[in-house]
CSV table of C-alpha atoms and ligand atoms in Angstrom, one decimal:
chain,number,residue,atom,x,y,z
Q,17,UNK,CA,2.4,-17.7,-17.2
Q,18,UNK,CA,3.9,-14.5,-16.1
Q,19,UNK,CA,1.6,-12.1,-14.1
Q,20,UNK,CA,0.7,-8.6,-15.2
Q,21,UNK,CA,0.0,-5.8,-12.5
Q,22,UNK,CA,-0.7,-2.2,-13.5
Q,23,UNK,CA,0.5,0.2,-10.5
Q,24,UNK,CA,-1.2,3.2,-10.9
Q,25,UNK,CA,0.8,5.8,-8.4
Q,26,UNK,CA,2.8,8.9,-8.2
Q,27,UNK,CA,6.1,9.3,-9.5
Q,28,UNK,CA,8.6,10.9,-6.4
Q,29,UNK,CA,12.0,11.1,-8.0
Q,30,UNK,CA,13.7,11.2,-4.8
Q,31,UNK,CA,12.7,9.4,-1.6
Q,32,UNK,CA,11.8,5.7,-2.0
Q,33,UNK,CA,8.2,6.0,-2.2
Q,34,UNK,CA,4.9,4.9,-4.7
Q,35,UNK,CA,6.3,4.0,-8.3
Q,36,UNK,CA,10.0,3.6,-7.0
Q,37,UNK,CA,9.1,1.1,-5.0
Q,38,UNK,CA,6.6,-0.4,-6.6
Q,39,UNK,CA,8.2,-1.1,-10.0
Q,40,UNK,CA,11.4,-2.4,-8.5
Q,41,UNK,CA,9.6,-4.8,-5.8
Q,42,UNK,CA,6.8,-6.2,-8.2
Q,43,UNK,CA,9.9,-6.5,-11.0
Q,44,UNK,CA,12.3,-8.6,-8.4
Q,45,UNK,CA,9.2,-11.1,-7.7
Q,46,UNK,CA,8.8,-11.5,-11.5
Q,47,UNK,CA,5.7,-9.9,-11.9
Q,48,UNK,CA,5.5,-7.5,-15.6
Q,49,UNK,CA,4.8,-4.1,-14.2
Q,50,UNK,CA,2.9,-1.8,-15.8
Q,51,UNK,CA,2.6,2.0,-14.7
Q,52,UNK,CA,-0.2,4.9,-14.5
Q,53,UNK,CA,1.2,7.9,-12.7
Q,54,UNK,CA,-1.3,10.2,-11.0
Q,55,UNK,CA,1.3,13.2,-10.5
Q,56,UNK,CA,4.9,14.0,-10.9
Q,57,UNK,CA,6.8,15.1,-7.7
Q,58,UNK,CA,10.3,16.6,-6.9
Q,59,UNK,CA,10.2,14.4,-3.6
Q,60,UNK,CA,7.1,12.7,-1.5
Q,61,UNK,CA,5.4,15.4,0.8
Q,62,UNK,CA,6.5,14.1,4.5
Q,63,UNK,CA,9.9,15.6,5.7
Q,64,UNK,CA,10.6,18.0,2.8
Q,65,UNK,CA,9.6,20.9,1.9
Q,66,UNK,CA,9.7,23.2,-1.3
Q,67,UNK,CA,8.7,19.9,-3.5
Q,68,UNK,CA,7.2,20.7,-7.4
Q,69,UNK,CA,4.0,19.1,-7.5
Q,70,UNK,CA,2.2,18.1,-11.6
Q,71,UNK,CA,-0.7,16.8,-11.2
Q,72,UNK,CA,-1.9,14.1,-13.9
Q,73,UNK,CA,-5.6,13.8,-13.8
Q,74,UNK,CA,-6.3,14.8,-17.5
Q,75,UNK,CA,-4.0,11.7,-18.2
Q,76,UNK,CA,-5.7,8.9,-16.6
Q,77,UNK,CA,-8.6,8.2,-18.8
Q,78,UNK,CA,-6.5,8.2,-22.6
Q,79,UNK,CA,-3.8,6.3,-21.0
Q,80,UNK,CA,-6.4,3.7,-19.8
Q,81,UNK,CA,-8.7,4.4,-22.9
Q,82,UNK,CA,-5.4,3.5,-25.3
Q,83,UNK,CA,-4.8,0.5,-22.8
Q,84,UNK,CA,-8.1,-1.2,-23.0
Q,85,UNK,CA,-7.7,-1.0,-27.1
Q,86,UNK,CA,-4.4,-3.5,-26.3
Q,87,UNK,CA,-6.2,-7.0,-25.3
Q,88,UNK,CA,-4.4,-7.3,-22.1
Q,89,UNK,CA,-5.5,-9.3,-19.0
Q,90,UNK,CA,-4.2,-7.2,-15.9
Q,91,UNK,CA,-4.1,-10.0,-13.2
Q,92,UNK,CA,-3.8,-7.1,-10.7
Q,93,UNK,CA,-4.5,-3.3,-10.4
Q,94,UNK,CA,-2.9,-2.3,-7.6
Q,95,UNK,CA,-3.8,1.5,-6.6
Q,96,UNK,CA,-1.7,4.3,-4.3
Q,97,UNK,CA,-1.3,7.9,-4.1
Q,98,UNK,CA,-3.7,9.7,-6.1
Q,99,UNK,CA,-3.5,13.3,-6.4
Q,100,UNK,CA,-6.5,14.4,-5.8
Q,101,UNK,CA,-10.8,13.4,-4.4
Q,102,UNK,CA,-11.3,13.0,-8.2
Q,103,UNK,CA,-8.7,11.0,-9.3
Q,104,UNK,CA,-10.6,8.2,-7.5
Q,105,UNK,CA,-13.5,8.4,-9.5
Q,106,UNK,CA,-11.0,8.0,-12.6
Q,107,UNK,CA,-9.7,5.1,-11.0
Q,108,UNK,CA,-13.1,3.4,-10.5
Q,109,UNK,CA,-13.5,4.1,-14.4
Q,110,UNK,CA,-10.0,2.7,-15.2
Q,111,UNK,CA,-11.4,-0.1,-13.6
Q,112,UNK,CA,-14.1,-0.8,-15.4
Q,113,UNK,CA,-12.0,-0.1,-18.3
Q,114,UNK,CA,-8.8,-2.5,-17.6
Q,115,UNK,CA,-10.1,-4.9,-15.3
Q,116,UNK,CA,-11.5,-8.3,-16.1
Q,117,UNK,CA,-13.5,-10.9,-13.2
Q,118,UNK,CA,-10.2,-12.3,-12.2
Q,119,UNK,CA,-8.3,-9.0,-12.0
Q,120,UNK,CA,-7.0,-8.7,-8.2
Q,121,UNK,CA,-7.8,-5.2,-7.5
Q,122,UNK,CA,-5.7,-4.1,-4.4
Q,123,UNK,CA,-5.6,-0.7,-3.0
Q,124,UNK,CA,-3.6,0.8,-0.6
Q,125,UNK,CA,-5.6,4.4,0.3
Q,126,UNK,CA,-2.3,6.3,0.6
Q,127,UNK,CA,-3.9,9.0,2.1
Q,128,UNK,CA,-2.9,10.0,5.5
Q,129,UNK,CA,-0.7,8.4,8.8
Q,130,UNK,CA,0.5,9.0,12.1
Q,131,UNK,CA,-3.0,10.2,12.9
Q,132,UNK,CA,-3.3,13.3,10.3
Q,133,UNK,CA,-4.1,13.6,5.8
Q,134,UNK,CA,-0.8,13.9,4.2
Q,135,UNK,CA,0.6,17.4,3.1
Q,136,UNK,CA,-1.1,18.1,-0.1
Q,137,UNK,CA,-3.8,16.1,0.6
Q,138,UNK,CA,-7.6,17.3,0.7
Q,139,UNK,CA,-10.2,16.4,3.1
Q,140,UNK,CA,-12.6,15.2,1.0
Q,141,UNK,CA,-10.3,12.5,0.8
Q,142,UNK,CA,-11.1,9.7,2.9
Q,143,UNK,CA,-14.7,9.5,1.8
Q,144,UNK,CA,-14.1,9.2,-2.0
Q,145,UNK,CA,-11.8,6.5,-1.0
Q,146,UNK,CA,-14.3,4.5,0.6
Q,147,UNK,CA,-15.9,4.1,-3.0
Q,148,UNK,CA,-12.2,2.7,-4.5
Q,149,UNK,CA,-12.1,0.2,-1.5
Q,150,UNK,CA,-15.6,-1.2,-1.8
Q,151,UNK,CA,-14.4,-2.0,-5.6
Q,152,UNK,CA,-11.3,-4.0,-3.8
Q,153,UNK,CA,-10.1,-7.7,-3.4
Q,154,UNK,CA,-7.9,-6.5,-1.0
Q,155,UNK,CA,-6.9,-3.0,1.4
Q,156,UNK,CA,-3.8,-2.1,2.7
Q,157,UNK,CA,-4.8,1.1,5.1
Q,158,UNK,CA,-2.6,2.2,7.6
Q,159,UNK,CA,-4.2,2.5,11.0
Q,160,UNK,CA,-4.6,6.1,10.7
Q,161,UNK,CA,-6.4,5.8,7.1
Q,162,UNK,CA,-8.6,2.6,8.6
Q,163,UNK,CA,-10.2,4.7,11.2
Q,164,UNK,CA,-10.6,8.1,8.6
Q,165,UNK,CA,-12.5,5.2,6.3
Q,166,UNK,CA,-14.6,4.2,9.2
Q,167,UNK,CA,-15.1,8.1,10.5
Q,168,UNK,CA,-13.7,6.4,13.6
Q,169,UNK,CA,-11.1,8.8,16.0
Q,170,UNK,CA,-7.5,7.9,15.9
Q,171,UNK,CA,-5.7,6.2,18.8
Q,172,UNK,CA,-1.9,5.7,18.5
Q,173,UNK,CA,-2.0,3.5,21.4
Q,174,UNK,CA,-4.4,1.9,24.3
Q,175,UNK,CA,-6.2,-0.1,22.1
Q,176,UNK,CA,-6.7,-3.9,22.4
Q,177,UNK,CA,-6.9,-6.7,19.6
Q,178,UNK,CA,-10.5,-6.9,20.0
Q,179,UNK,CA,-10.6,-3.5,18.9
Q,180,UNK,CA,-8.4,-3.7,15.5
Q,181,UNK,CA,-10.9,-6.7,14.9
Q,182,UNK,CA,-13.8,-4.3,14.7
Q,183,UNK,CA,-11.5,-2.6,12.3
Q,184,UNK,CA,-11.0,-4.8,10.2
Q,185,UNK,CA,-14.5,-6.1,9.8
Q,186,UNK,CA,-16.0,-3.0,9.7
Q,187,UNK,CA,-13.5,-2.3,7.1
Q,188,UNK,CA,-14.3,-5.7,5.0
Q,189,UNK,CA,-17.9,-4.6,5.1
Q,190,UNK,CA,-17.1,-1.6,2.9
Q,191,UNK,CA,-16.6,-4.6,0.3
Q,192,UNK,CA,-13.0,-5.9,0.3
Q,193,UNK,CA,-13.0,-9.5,1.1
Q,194,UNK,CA,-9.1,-9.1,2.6
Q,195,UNK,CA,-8.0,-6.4,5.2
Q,196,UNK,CA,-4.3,-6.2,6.1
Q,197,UNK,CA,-3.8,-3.0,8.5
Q,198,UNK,CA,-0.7,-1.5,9.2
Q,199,UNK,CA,1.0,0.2,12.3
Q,200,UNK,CA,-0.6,-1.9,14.8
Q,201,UNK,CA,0.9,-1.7,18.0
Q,202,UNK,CA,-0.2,-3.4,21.3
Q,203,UNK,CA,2.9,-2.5,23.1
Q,204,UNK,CA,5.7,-0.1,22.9
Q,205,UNK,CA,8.1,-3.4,22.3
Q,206,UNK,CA,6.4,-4.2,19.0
Q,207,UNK,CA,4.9,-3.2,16.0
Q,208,UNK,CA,3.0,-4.8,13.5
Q,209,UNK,CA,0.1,-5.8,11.5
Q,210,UNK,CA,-3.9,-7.1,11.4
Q,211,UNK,CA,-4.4,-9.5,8.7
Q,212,UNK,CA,-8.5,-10.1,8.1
Q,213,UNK,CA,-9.9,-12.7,5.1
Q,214,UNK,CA,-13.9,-12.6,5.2
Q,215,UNK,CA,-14.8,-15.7,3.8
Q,216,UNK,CA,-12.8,-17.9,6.5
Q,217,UNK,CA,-13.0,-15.2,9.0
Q,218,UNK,CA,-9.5,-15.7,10.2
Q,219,UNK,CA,-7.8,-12.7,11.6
Q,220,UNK,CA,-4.6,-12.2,12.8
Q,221,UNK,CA,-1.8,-10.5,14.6
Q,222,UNK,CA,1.7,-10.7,13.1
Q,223,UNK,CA,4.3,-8.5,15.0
Q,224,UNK,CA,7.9,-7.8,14.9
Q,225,UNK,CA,10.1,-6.0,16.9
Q,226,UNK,CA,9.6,-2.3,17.0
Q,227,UNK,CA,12.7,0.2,15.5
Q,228,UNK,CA,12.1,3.9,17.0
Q,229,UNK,CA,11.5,6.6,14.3
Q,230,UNK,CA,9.1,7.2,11.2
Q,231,UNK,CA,10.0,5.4,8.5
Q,232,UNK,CA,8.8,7.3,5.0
Q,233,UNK,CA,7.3,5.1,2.5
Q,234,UNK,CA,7.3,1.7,3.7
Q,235,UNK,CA,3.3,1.7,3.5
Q,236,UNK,CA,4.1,1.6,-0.3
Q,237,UNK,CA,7.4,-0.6,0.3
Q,238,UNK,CA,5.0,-3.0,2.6
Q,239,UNK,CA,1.9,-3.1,0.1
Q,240,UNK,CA,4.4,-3.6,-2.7
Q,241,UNK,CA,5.8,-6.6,-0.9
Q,242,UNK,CA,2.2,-7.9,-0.2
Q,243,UNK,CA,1.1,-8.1,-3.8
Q,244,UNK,CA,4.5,-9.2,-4.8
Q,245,UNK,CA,3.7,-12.6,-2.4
Q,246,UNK,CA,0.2,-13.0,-3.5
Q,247,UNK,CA,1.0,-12.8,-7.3
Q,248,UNK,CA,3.4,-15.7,-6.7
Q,249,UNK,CA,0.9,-17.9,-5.2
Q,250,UNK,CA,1.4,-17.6,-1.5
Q,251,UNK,CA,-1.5,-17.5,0.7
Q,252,UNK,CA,-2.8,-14.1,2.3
Q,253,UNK,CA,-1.4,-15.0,5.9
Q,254,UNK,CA,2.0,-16.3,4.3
Q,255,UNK,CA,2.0,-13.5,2.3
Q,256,UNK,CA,1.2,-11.0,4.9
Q,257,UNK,CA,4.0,-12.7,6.8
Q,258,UNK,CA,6.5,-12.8,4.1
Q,259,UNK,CA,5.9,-9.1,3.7
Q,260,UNK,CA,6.1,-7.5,7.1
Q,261,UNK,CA,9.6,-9.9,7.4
Q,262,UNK,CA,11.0,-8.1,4.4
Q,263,UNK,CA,9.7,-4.4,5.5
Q,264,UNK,CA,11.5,-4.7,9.0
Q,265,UNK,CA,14.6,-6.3,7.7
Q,266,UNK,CA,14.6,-3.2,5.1
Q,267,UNK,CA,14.1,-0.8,7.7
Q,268,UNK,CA,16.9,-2.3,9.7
Q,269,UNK,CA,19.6,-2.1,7.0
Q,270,UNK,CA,18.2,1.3,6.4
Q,271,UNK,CA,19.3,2.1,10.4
Q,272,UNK,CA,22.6,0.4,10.5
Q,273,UNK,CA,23.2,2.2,6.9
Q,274,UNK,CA,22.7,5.4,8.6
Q,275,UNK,CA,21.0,7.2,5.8
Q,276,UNK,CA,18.7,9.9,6.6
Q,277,UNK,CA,15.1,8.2,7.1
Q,278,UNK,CA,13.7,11.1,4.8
Q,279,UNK,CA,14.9,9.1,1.8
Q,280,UNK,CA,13.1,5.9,2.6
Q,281,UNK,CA,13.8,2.4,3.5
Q,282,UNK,CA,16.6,0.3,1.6
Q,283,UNK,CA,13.8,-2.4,0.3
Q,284,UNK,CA,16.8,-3.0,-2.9
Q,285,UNK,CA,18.6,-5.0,-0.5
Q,286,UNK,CA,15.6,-7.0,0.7
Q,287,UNK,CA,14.9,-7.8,-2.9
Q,288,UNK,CA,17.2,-11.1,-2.9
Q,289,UNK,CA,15.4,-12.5,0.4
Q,290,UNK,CA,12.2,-12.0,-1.5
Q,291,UNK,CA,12.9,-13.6,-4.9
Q,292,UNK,CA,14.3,-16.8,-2.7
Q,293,UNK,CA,10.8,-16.4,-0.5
Q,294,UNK,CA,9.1,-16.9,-3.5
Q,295,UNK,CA,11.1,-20.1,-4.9
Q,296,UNK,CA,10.1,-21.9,-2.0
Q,297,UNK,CA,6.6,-23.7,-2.5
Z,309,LIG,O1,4.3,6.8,0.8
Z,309,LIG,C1,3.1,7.5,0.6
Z,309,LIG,C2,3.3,8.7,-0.2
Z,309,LIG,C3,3.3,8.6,-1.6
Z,309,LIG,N1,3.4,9.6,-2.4
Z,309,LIG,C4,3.6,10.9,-2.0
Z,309,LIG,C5,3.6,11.1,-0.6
Z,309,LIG,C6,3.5,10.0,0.3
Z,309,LIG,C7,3.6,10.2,1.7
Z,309,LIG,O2,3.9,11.2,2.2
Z,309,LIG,O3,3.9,12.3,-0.1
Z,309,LIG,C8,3.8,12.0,-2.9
C-alpha cells in the first residue's frame, strides 16, 4: 500500500526550503504527499532580506476540518515552520483531527539554529513547541532548537558525547520516543548527527566529513530524507544513516555547482541515490 504523509509547512518560493523540499523528497521515495501551508513567503528568512511574509493561521483549522470529512488514514504528519506561538496549538488540534493510533507524527521544531530564533520568529516560540514535541513519534531539532526545548545554553563546540546523550534523553522525556539531533560536532573535521530510540535505548553518533559554510535549509532537506527512509520501512539508525548520506552528498554537489548557498542545497540530484536506497531491503 502506498503511504500517505501530510507536510504541514511554509511555502518559500525561492530558496530550497519547507514545502519545496518536502514535497519533492517524500514524492521521489513514493510516498503520496499531502500539504498544509502555515504562511506564504517571497524567500525563507536567513540570507535575504526584503522577503513578503502571509501568514496562514485562519487556514489551518477548515483545511483540516474539510480533511477529516475525507476518510483518510495519514500514516504520517510530519510538521515544520510554523508561522507563529499559536499556530502550534492548531497543529496539536489538526492532530487530533487527522491523526489516527498508527499515524507517525514527526516534527522537526523549525524554529531557530546556529545558536539564535530565526528572523521572524517570536520568543515564545520554543516553549509552545515543547507541547507539539511531547505529541511526537519522532523530533528532528537542530542542536540550537534541542537546547532552547530543554532551556539549556547553546554551545557550538566543547561539548562531549556524553553530553548530546543528556540531550537526547532529556529531550525523549518531553514524550517522543525517537530523537535524531542535528549539527553535532565533536571536532572541527566532522559534522554530524545524535540518533536516540527510548525503548531500546540505543544512541548514536553518525558523522560525516564537515564542508565549511551554512547550508540554508538542509534541516528541512535532512528531516525530509529521514521520513522519506522510515515510510519505506528502513529502521531508525538505517534511516538516520541513509539520510545524513544523502544531505552531505547534496551539499557537496551544491559546492562543486557553485551556486550561491542562499538558495539551498541541490537535494534534486540526490533524489536518484534515494529511490535506489530504498529498493534495497
Ligand atoms: O529551513 C527552515 C526555514 C523554513 N522556512 C522559513 C525559514 C527557514 C529558515 O530560515 O526562514 C520561512
Amino acid at each position: 500500500m502506498q503511504k500517505r504523509a501530510l507536510a504541514i509547512h511554509d511555502i518559500s518560493c525561492v530558496g530550497r526550503c519547507s514545502l519545496t523540499v518536502a514535497l519533492p523528497i517524500l514524492s521521489a521515495a513514493g510516498v503520496n504527499a499531502s500539504v498544509v501551508p502555515t504562511a506564504l513567503l517571497s524567500t525563507h528568512t536567513g540570507e535575504f532580506t526584503g522577503y513578503t511574509h502571509l501568514d496562514l493561521s485562519d487556514q489551518l483549522l477548515p483545511i483540516a476540518r474539510h480533511l477529516s470529512t475525507l476518510g483518510l488514514h495519514f500514516d504520517a504528519l510530519y510538521s515544520g515552520y510554523l508561522a507563529s506561538p499559536a499556530q502550534v496549538g492548531l497543529v496539536l488540534t489538526m492532530i487530533d483531527l487527522l491523526c489516527d493510533a498508527q499515524t507517525h507524527v514527526f516534527v522537526d521544531p523549525a524554529f531557530a539554529d546556529h545558536g539564535r530564533l530565526y528572523s521572524l520568529m517570536d520568543a515564545d516560540m520554543p516553549a509552545r513547541m515543547r507541547a507539539l514535541c511531547a505529541r511526537a513519534r519522532t523530533i528532528v531539532p537542530n542542536l540550537t532548537e534541542a537546547c532552547f526545548l530543554l532551556e539549556e545554553p547553546y554551545r557550538s563546540q566543547g561539548y562531549d558525547e556524553a553530553y548530546v546523550r543528556g540531550l537526547a534523553v532529556r529531550l525523549s522525556g518531553l514524550g517522543p520516543k525517537c530523537v535524531v539531533i542535528t549539527d553535532i560536532s565533536l571536532s572541527d573535521a566532522e559534522t554530524g548527527i545524535a540518533v536516540y530510540h527510548r525503548e531500546s535505548d540505543t544512541f548514536r553518533l553518525l558523522f560525516r566529513p564537515r564542508f565549511p559554510g551554512v547550508f540554508h535549509g538542509t534541516g528541512d532537506v535532512f528531516a525530509s530524507f529521514l521520513l522519506s527512509a522510515i515510510l519505506g520501512g528502513k529502521p531508525l539508525m538505517a534511516a538516520a544513516d541513509l539520510a545524513l548520506s544523502c544531505t552531505h552528498r547534496s551539499i557537496r554537489l551544491t559546492l562543486e555547482g557553485g551556486e550561491p548557498l542562499r538558495f539551498g542545497v541541490q537535494f534534486e540530484r540526490v533524489l536518484p541515490d534515494l529511490m535506489q536506497a530504498l529498493r534495497q531491503p
